[in-house]
mmCIF file of C-alpha atoms and ligand atoms in Angstrom:
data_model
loop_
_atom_site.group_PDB
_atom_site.id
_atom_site.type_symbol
_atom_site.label_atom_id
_atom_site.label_comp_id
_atom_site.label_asym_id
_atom_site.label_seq_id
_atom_site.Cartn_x
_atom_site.Cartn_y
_atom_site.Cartn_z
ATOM 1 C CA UNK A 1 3.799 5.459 11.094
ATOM 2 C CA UNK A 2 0.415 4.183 10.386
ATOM 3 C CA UNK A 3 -0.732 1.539 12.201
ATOM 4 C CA UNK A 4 -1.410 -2.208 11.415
ATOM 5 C CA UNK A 5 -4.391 -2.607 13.796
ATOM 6 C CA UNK A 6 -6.169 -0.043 11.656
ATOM 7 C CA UNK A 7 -6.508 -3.030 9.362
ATOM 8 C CA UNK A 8 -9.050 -5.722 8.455
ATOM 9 C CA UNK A 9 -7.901 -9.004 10.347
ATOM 10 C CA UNK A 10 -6.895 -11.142 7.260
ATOM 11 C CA UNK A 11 -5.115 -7.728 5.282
ATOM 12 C CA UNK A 12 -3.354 -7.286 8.936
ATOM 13 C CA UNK A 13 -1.791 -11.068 9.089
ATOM 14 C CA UNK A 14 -0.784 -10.338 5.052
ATOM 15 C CA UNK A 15 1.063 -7.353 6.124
ATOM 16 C CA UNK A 16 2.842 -9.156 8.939
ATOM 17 C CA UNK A 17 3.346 -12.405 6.904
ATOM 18 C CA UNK A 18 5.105 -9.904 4.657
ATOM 19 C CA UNK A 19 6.985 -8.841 6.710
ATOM 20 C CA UNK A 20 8.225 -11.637 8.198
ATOM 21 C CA UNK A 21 9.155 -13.478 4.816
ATOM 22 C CA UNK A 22 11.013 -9.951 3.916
ATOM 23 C CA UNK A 23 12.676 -9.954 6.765
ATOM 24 C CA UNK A 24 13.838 -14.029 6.032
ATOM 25 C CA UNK A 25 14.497 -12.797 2.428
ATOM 26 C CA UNK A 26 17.025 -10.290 4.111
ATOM 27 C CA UNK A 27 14.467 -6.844 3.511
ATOM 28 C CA UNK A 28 13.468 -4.724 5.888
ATOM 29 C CA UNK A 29 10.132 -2.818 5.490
ATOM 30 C CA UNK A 30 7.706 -0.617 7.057
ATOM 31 C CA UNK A 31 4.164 0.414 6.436
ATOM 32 C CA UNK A 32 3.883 4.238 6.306
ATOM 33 C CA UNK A 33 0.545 3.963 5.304
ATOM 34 C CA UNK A 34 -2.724 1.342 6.447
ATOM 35 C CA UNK A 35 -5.847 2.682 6.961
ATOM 36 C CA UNK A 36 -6.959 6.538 5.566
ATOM 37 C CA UNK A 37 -10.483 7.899 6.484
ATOM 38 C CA UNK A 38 -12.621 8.995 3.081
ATOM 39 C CA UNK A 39 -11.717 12.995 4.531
ATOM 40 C CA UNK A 40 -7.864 12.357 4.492
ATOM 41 C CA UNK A 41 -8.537 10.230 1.151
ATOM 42 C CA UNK A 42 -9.859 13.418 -0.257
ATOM 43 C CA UNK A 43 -7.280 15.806 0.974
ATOM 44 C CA UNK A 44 -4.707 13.449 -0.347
ATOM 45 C CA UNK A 45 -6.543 13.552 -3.721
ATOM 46 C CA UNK A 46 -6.523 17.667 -3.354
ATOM 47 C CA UNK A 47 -3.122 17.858 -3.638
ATOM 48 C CA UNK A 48 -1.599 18.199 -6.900
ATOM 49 C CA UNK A 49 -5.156 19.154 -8.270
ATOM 50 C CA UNK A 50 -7.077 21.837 -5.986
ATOM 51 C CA UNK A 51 -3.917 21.946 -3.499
ATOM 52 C CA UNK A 52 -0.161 22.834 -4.061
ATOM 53 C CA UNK A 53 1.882 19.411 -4.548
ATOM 54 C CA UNK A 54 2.788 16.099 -6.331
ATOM 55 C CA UNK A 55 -0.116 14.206 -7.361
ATOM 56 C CA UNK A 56 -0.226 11.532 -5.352
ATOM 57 C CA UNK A 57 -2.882 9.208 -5.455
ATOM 58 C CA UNK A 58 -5.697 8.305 -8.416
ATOM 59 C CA UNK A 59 -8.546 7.704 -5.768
ATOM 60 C CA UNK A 60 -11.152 10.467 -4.239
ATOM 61 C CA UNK A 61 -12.735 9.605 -1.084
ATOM 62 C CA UNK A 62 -14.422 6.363 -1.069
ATOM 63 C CA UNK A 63 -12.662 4.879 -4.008
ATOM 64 C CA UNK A 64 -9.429 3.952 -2.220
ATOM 65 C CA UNK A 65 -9.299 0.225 -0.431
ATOM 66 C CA UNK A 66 -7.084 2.355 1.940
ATOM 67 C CA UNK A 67 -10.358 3.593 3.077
ATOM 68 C CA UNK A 68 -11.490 -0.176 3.741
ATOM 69 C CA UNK A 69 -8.932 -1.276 5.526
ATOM 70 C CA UNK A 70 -7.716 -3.548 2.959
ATOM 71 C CA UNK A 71 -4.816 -1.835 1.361
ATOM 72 C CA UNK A 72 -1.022 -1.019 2.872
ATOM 73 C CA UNK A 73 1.882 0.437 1.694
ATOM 74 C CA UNK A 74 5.419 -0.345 2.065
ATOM 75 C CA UNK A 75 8.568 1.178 2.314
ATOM 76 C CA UNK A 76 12.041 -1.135 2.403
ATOM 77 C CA UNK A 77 14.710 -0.037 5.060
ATOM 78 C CA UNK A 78 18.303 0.359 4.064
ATOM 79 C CA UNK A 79 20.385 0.945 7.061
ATOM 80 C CA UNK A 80 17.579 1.832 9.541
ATOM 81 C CA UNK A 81 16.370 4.860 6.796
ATOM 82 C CA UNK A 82 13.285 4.572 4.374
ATOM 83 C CA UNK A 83 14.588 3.857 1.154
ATOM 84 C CA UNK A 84 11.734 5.143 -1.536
ATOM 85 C CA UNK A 85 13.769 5.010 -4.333
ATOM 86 C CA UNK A 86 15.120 1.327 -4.219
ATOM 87 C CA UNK A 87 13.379 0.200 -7.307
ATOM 88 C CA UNK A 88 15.370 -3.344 -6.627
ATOM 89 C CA UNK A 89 13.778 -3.269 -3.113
ATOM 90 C CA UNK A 90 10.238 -2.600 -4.169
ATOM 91 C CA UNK A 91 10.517 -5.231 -6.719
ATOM 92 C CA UNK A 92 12.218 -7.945 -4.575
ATOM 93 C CA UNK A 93 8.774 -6.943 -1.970
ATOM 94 C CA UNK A 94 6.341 -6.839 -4.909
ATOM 95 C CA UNK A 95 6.996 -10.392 -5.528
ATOM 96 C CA UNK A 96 7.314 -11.685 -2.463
ATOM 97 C CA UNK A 97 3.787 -10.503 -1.436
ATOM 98 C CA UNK A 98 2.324 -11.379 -4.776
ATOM 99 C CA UNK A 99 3.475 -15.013 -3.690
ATOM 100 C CA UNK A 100 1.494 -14.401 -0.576
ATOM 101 C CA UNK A 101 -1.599 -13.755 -2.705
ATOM 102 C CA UNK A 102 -1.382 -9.844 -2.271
ATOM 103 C CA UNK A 103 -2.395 -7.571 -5.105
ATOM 104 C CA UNK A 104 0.526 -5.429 -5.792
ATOM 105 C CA UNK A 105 0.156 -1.789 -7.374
ATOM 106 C CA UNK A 106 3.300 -2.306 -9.056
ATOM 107 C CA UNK A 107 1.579 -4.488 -11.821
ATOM 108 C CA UNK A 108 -1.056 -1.524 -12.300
ATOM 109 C CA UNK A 109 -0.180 0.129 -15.607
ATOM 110 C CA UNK A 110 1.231 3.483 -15.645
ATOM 111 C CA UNK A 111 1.035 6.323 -15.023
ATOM 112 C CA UNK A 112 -1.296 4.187 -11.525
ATOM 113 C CA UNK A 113 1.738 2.154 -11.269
ATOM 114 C CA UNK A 114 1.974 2.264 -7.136
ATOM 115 C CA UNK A 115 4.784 0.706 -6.056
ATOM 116 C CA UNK A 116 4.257 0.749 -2.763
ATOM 117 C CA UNK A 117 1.156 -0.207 -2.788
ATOM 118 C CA UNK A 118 -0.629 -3.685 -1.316
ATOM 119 C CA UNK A 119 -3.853 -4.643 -2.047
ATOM 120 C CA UNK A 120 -6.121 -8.236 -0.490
ATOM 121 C CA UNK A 121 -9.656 -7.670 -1.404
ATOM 122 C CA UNK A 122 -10.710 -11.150 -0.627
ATOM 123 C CA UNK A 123 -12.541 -11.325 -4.304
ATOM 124 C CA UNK A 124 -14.440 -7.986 -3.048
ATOM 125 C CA UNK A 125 -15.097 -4.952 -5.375
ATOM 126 C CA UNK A 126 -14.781 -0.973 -4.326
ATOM 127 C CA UNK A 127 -19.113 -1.085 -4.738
ATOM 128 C CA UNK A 128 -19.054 -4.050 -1.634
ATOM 129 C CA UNK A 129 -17.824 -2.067 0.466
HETATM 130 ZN ZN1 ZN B 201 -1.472 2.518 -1.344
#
């Protein structure tokens, strides 16, 4: 499990605010994923293309906010087990953190829809950082 320390300051208190109004709203979640160097950016990016696999992510090295520090993603808990299909769940979590002022990549069109996926970029763009 990645860890929240990896990220900037104000993305870490979003994640934990998150959490904490889940957790009121009767939702467990976890963060599998925080921080990812530009290297495992790339290897994730591999896979499905150059590498066996799923697709899994729309961003090379560099052109992730996961590589910033500034992105997260979730996963609810149902009974103490990750839960990745609980579309309910992932909605329920989308709009709680979209109340928190969190960019959620379940509003991204498809086929980037990221459900997931969590977002603050404080008004920043990829190119600032
Ligand atoms: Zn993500």
């Amino acid at each position: 499990m990645a860890k929240l320390e990896l990220l900037k300051p104000k993305a870490k208190e979003f994640a934990e605010k998150l959490r904490d109004e889940c957790k009121k709203a009767g939702c467990d979640i976890i963060f599998p994923q925080t921080l990812r160097t530009i290297a495992e950016q790339d290897e994730l990016y591999a896979q499905g293309r150059t590498k066996p696999g799923n697709i899994v992510t729309w961003a090379k090295g560099g052109e992730s906010f996961h590589n910033f520090g500034v992105a997260f993603d979730f996963c609810p808990l149902v009974n103490g087990k990750l839960d990745w299909n609980n579309l309910e769940l992932f909605k329920k979590v989308g709009a709680i953190g979209k109340s928190l002022g969190l960019e959620w990549g379940g509003d991204w069109p498809k086929p980037k829809t990221d459900l997931p996926h969590f977002e603050y970029k404080c008004g920043f763009t990829l190119k600032d950082f």
